[in-house]
XYZ file of C-alpha atoms in Angstrom:
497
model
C 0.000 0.000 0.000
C 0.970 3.453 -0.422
C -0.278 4.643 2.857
C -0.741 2.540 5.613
C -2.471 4.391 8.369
C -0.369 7.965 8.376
C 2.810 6.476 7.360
C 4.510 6.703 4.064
C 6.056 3.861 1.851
C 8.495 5.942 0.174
C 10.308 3.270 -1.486
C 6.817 2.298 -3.604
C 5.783 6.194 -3.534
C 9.515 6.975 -5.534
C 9.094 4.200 -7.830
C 4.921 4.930 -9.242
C 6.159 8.267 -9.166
C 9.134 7.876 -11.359
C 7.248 5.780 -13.769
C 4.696 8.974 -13.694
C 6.900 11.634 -13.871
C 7.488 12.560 -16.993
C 3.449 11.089 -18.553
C 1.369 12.801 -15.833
C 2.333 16.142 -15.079
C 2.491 18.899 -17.306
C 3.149 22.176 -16.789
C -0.346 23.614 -18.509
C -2.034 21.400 -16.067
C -2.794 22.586 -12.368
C -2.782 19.888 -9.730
C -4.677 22.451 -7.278
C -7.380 24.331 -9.208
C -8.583 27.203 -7.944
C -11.974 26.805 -6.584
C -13.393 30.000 -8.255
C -13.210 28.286 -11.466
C -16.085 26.321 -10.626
C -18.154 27.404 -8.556
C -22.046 26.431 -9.073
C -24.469 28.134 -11.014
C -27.886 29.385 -9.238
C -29.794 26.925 -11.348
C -27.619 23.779 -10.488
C -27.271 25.625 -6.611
C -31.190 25.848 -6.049
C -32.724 22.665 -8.583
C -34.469 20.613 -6.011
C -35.665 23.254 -3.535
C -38.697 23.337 -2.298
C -41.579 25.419 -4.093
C -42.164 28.901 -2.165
C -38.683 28.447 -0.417
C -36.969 31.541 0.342
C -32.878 32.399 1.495
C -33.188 34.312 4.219
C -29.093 34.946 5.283
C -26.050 33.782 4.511
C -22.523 33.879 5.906
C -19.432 33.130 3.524
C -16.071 32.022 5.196
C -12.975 32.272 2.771
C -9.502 31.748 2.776
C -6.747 34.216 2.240
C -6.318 34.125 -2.286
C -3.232 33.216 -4.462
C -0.357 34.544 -2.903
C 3.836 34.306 -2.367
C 5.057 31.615 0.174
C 5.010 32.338 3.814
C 8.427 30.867 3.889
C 11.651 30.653 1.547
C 12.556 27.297 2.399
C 11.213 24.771 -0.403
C 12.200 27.786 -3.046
C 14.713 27.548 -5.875
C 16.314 30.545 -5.112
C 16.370 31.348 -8.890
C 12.075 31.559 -8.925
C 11.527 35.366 -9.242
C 8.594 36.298 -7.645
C 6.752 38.986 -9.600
C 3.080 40.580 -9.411
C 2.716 41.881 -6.156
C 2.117 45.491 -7.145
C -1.294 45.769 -9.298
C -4.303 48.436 -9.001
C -6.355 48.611 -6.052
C -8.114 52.143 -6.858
C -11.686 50.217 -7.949
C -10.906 47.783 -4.593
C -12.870 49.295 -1.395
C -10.964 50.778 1.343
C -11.483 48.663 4.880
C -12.267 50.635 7.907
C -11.696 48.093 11.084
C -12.583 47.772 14.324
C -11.600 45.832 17.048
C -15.009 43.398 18.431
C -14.779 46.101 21.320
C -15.376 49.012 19.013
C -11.356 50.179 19.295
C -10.474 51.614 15.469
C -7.205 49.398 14.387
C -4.746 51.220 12.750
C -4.665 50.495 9.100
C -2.406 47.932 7.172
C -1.360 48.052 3.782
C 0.537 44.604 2.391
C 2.666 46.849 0.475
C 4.785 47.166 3.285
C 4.014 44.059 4.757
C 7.387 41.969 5.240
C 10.067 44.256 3.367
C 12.567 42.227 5.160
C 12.010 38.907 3.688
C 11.601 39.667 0.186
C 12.281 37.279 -2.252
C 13.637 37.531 -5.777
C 11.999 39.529 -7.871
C 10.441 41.885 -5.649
C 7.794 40.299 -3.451
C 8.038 39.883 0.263
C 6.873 36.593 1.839
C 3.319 35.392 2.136
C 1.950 38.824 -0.155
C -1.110 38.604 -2.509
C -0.353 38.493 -6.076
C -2.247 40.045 -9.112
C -3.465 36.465 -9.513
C -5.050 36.179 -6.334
C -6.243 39.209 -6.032
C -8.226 38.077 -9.415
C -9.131 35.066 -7.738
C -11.057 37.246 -5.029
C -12.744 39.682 -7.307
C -14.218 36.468 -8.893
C -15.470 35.164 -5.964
C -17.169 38.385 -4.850
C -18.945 38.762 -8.506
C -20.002 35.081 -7.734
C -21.731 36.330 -4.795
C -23.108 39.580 -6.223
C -24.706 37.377 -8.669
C -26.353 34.826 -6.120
C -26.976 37.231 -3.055
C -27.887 40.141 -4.484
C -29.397 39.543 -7.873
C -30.854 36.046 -7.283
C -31.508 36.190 -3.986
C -32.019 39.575 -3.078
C -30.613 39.729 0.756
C -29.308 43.487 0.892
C -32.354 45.050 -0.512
C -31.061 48.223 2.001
C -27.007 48.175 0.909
C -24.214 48.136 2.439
C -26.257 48.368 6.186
C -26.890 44.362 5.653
C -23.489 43.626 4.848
C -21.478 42.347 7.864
C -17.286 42.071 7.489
C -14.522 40.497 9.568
C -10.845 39.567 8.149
C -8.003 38.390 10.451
C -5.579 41.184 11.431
C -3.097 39.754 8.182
C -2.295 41.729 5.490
C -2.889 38.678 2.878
C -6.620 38.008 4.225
C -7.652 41.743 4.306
C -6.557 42.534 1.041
C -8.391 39.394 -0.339
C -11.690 40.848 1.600
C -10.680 44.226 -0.417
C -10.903 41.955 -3.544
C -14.132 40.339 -2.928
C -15.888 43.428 -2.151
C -14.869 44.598 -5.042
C -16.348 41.774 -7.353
C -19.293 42.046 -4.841
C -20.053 45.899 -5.252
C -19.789 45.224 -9.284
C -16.752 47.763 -9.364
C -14.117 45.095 -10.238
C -15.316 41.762 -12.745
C -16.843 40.517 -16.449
C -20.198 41.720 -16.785
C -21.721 42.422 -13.511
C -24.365 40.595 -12.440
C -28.105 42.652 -12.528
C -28.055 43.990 -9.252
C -28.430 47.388 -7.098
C -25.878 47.020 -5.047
C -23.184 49.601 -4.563
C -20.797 49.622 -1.793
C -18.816 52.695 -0.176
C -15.242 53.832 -1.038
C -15.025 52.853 2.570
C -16.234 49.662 4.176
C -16.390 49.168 7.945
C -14.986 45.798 9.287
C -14.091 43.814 12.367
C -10.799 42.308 13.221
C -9.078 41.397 16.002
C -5.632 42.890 17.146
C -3.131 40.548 17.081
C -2.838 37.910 20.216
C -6.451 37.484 20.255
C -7.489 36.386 16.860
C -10.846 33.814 16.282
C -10.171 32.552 12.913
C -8.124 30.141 13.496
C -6.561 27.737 16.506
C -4.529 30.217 18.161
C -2.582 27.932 20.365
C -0.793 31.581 21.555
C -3.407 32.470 23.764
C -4.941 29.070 24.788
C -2.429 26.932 27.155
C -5.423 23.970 27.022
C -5.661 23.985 23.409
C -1.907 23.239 23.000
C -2.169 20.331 25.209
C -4.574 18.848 23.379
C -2.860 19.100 20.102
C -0.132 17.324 21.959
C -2.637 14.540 22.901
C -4.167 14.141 19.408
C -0.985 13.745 18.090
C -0.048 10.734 20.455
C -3.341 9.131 19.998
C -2.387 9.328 16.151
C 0.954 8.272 16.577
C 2.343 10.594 14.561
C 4.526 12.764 16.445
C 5.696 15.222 14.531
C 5.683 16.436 10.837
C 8.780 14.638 9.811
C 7.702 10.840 10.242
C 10.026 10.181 13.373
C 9.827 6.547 12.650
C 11.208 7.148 9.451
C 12.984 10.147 10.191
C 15.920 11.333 8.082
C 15.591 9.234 5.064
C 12.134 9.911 4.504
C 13.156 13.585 4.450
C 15.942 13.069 2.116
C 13.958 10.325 -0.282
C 11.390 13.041 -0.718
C 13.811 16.136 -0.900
C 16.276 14.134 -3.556
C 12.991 13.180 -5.629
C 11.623 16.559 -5.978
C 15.106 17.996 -6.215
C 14.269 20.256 -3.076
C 16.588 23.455 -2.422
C 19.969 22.193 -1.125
C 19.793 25.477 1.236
C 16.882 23.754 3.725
C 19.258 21.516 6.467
C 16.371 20.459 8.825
C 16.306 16.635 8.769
C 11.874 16.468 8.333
C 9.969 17.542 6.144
C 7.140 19.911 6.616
C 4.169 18.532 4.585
C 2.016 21.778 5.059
C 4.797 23.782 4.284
C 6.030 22.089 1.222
C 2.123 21.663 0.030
C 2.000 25.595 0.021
C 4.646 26.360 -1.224
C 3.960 23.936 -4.540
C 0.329 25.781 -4.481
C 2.023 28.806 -4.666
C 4.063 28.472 -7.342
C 1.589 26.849 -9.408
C -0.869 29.431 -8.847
C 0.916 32.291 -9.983
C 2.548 30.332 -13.154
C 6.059 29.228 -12.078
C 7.524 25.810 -12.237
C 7.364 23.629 -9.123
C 9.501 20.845 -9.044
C 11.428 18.460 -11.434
C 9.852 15.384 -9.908
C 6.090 16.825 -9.190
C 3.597 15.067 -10.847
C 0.104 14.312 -9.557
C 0.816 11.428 -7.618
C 3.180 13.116 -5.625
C 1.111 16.002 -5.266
C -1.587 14.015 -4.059
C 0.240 12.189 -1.214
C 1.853 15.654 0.129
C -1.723 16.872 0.179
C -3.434 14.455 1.660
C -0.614 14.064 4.474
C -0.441 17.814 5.112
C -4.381 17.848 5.606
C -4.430 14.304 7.466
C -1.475 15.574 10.093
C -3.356 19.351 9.874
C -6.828 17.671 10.992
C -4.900 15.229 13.972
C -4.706 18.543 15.738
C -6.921 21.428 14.910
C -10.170 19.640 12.904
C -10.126 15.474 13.952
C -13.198 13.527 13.081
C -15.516 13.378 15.648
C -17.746 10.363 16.859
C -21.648 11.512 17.511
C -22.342 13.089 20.939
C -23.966 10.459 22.339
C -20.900 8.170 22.226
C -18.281 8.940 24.706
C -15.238 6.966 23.583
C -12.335 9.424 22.237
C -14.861 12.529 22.146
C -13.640 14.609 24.763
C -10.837 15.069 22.650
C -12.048 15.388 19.598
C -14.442 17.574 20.940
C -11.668 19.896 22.802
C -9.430 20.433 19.619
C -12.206 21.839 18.234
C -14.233 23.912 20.415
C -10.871 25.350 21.623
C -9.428 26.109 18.382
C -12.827 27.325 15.851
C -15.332 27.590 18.975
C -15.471 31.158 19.157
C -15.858 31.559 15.234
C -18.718 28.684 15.377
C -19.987 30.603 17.980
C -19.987 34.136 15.945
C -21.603 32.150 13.229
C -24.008 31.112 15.253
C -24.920 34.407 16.568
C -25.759 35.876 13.517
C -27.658 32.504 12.148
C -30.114 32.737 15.565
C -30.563 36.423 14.911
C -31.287 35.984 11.398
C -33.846 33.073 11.878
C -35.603 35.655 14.576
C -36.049 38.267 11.847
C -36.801 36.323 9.185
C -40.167 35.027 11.309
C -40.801 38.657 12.105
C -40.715 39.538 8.352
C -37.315 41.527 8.719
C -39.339 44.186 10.082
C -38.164 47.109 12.796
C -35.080 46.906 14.325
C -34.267 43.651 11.537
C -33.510 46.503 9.419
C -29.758 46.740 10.398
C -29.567 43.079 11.063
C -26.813 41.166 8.573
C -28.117 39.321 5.657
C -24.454 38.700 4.092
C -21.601 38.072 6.501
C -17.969 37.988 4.866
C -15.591 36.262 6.546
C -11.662 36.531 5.215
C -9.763 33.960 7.152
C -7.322 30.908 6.535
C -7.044 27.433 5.311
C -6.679 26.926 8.971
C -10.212 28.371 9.602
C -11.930 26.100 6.803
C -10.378 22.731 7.879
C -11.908 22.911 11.236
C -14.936 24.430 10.469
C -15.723 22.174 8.232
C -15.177 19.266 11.112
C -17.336 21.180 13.294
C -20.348 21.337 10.873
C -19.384 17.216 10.325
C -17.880 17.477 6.903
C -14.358 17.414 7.685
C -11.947 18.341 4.699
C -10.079 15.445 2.985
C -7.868 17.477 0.398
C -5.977 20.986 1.358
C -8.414 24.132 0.628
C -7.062 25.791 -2.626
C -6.659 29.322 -3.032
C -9.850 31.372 -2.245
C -11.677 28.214 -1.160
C -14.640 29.211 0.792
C -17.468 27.406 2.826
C -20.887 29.122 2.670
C -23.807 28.571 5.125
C -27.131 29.541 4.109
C -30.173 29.919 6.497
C -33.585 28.544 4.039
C -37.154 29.332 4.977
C -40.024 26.511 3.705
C -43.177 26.509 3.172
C -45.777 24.762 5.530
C -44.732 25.697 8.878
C -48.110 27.777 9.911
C -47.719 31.258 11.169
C -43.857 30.763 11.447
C -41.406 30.005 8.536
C -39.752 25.997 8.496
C -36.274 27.154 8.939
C -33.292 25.177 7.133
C -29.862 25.472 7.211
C -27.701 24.216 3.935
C -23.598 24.223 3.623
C -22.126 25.165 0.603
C -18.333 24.527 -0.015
C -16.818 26.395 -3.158
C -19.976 27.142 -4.135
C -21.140 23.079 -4.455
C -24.274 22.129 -2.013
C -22.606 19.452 0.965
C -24.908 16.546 1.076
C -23.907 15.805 4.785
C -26.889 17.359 6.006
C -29.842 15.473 3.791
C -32.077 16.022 1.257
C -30.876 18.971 -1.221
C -28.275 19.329 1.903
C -31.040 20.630 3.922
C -31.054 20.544 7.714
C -33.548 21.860 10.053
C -32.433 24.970 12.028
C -32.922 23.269 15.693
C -30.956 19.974 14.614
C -27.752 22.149 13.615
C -28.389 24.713 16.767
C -27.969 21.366 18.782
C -25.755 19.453 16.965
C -23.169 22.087 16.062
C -23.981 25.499 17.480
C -24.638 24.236 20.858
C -21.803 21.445 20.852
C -19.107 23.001 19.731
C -19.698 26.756 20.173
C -18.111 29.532 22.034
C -20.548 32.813 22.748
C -17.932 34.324 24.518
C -14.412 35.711 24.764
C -14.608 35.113 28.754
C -16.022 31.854 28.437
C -13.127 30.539 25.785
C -10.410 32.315 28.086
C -11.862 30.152 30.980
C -11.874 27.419 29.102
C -8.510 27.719 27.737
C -6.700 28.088 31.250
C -8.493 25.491 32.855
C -5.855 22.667 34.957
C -5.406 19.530 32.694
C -8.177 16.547 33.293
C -10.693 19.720 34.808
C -14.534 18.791 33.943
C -15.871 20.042 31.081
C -14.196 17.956 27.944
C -13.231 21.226 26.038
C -10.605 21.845 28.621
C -9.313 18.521 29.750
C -6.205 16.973 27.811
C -6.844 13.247 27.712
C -3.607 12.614 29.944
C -1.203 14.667 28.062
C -1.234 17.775 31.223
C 2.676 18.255 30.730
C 3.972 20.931 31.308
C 3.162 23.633 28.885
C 5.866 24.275 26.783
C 6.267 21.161 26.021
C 2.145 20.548 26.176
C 2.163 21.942 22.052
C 3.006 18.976 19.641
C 4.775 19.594 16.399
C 2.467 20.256 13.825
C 0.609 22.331 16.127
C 2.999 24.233 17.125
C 3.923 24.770 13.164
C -0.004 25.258 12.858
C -0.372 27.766 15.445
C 2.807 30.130 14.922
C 2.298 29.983 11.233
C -0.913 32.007 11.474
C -0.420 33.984 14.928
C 2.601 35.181 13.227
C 1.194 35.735 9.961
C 4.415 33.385 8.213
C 6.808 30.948 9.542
């Protein structure tokens, strides 16, 4: 086998491969397509539904668009890296906030990491004029849906709810959404009323206290149970300790890796990026890539990604390894989950009450600009958990339905949407009834607080409650965060390696 459990037989891997190499891959081809290309059409999106049915809100969750690396070490140091500097004039300015109401000072990714530039120009982990493409196209996706179709901001801009991560990459791709969305940026604008500002008001938090993603940083609890998770999977560590140095080396002499990285294990999420990133913005990857090899170094970078921050988990009802399972991810995505669900409850309220009164400033369309750390573990929590990477600009939608039949009140349905394809996970047309997800997701796995997820987060090791309990693993802390967590978590706190 080519996998057996998490571990790799290189040996059988080099040899398919080699036979491959050269028949497989070409360079016109992309391995990792970018998920704006197809997203679904409103007729394919709403075939099935229910006569009289009606969207009532919707909340989008995307992650950060093409870019450069966040790190130099899988690059050829000849690659010039190019594109970084394109027109933003048509792209709407963000005004942000802090959840408190504290105005954040304003970042531009022009200046964003001057001192790790790479050849060519760019600095480490910027968006390029490809991504920034990639993000007008997926806001003119959802002009054309939400506000054509669908009609949710029949009052503007006042309906429109933002957030982005405190990351220069992520707020520029909001920038480039809004622009697709507002019908200032993109082919042939969808039919639609909607104009947005010069300015749009946002929410992010400062750095240290981000939502978005598993910020092991500011949670001691959460690090221990990445630790855990990553015993229970026996695979400690990105760089296959039983293997160890010759897996490493087998894999870094196939793919002709840059002599100038010495570390003895290979990191599979940083390697996977970096091949994304070259191949979205047009440069060669690797002598030796082909789509075999690109599908094993995605699927172990998302396998060893979703040990720690987005596992599997068993039904509620049965308690073997769900404490957990259920810790890694209330811990790490609660407080988004918990957000989400917020603005679901509050939208289901209004849409019984007609939108009427004090509805009228209630969100209809909530934008979320995160990170392919966000999506993998929100997509666990709503039971779909992620089997490939998220490509560039992959998003995960989750629209709030009203049916016919219910009496006075409105039957109200949730449905998950991921790159703009309908999730099946949740039954008929991908349908599920508003109190089944408040209970099985909103209520199990999220957060409604800052307080509460700071109490959770520094309770002792083994203390009641499941989110905060480590399974056994209460070391001490430092040592408490496993590898890829650790890689996880300062990756994205730190906005690059």
């Amino acid at each position: 086998m080519l996998l057996s459990g998490s571990k790799l037989n290189l040996p059988l891997l080099l040899v398919i491969c080699g036979i491959l190499q050269r028949s497989v891959y070409a360079d016109d081809k992309l391995v990792f397509a970018s998920p704006t290309q197809t997203l679904g059409t409103d007729d394919e999106l709403d075939k099935g539904m229910p006569v009289g049915a009606q969207l009532q809100f919707t909340s989008v969750v995307f992650r950060d668009v093409a870019r450069t690396p966040l790190t130099d070490r899988y690059l050829h140091k000849e690659v010039s890296w190019t594109g970084c500097s394109f027109d933003l004039s048509k792209a709407p300015e963000l005004l942000l906030t802090a959840p408190g109401g504290t105005q954040l000072p304003p970042k531009d990714g022009a200046d964003a990491q001057k001192h790790a530039a790479l050849k060519g120009g760019c600095g480490m982990g910027m968006v390029t004029k490809a991504g920034y493409e990639q993000g007008v196209a997926l806001g003119a996706w959802l002009r054309r849906r939400y506000t054509a179709t669908h009609k949710l901001l029949p009052a503007g801009a006042s309906q429109l709810y933002v957030r982005t991560s405190y990351h220069n990459r992520t707020m520029l791709a909001m920038r480039a959404v809004l622009a697709g969305l507002g019908g200032s940026q993109g082919a042939a604008p969808a039919a639609s009323s909607l104009t947005l500002p010069r300015s749009v008001q946002g929410v992010a938090s400062p750095p240290g206290s981000e939502v978005m993603y598993a910020n092991v940083g500011r949670c001691r609890a959460l690090g221990r149970n990445m630790r855990a998770a990553e015993k229970d999977a026996h695979t400690p560590g990105e760089g296959f300790e039983e293997e160890g140095r010759d897996a490493a080396q087998s894999v870094r002499m196939f793919l002709k890796l840059p002599e100038h990285d010495s570390h003895s294990w290979v990191s599979w999420k940083r390697l996977l990026d970096a091949i994304m990133c070259l191949e979205a913005n047009g440069l060669p990857t690797y002598d030796g890539m082909n789509e075999v090899m690109a599908g094993v170094i995605n699927r172990e970078a998302t396998q060893r990604v979703q040990t720690v921050i987005g596992p599997s988990c068993p039904p509620e009802a049965v308690p073997s390894g769900s404490q957990l399972c259920h810790g890694l991810i209330q811990l790490g995505i609660g407080p988004l989950v918990g957000a989400l669900g917020a603005q679901v409850t509050a939208a289901a309220k209004c849409a019984e009450q007609g939108w009427g009164g004090d509805c009228a400033s209630t969100p209809r369309l909530a934008l979320y600009s995160g990170h392919d750390t966000s999506l993998l573990p929100l997509s666990a929590a709503f039971g779909v958990p992620l089997t490939q990477w998220p490509g560039f600009g992959a998003s995960m939608t989750l629209e709030l339905w009203s049916l016919p039949g219910g009496g006075d009140k409105p039957q109200l349905h949730v449905r998950l949407l991921y790159n703009g394809r309908v999730m099946d996970a949740f039954g008929k047309a991908g349908l599920m009834p508003l109190a089944g997800f408040d209970l099985g997701v909103l209520r199990r796995f999220g957060v409604a607080s800052a307080d509460h997820h700071k109490q959770l987060c520094n309770a002792a090791p083994g203390a009641a409650g499941g989110a905060a309990a480590a399974a056994g693993a209460g070391a001490a802390e430092e040592k408490g965060m496993g590898h890829v967590g650790h890689v996880v978590g300062a990756m994205e706190q730190r906005g690059g390696p």
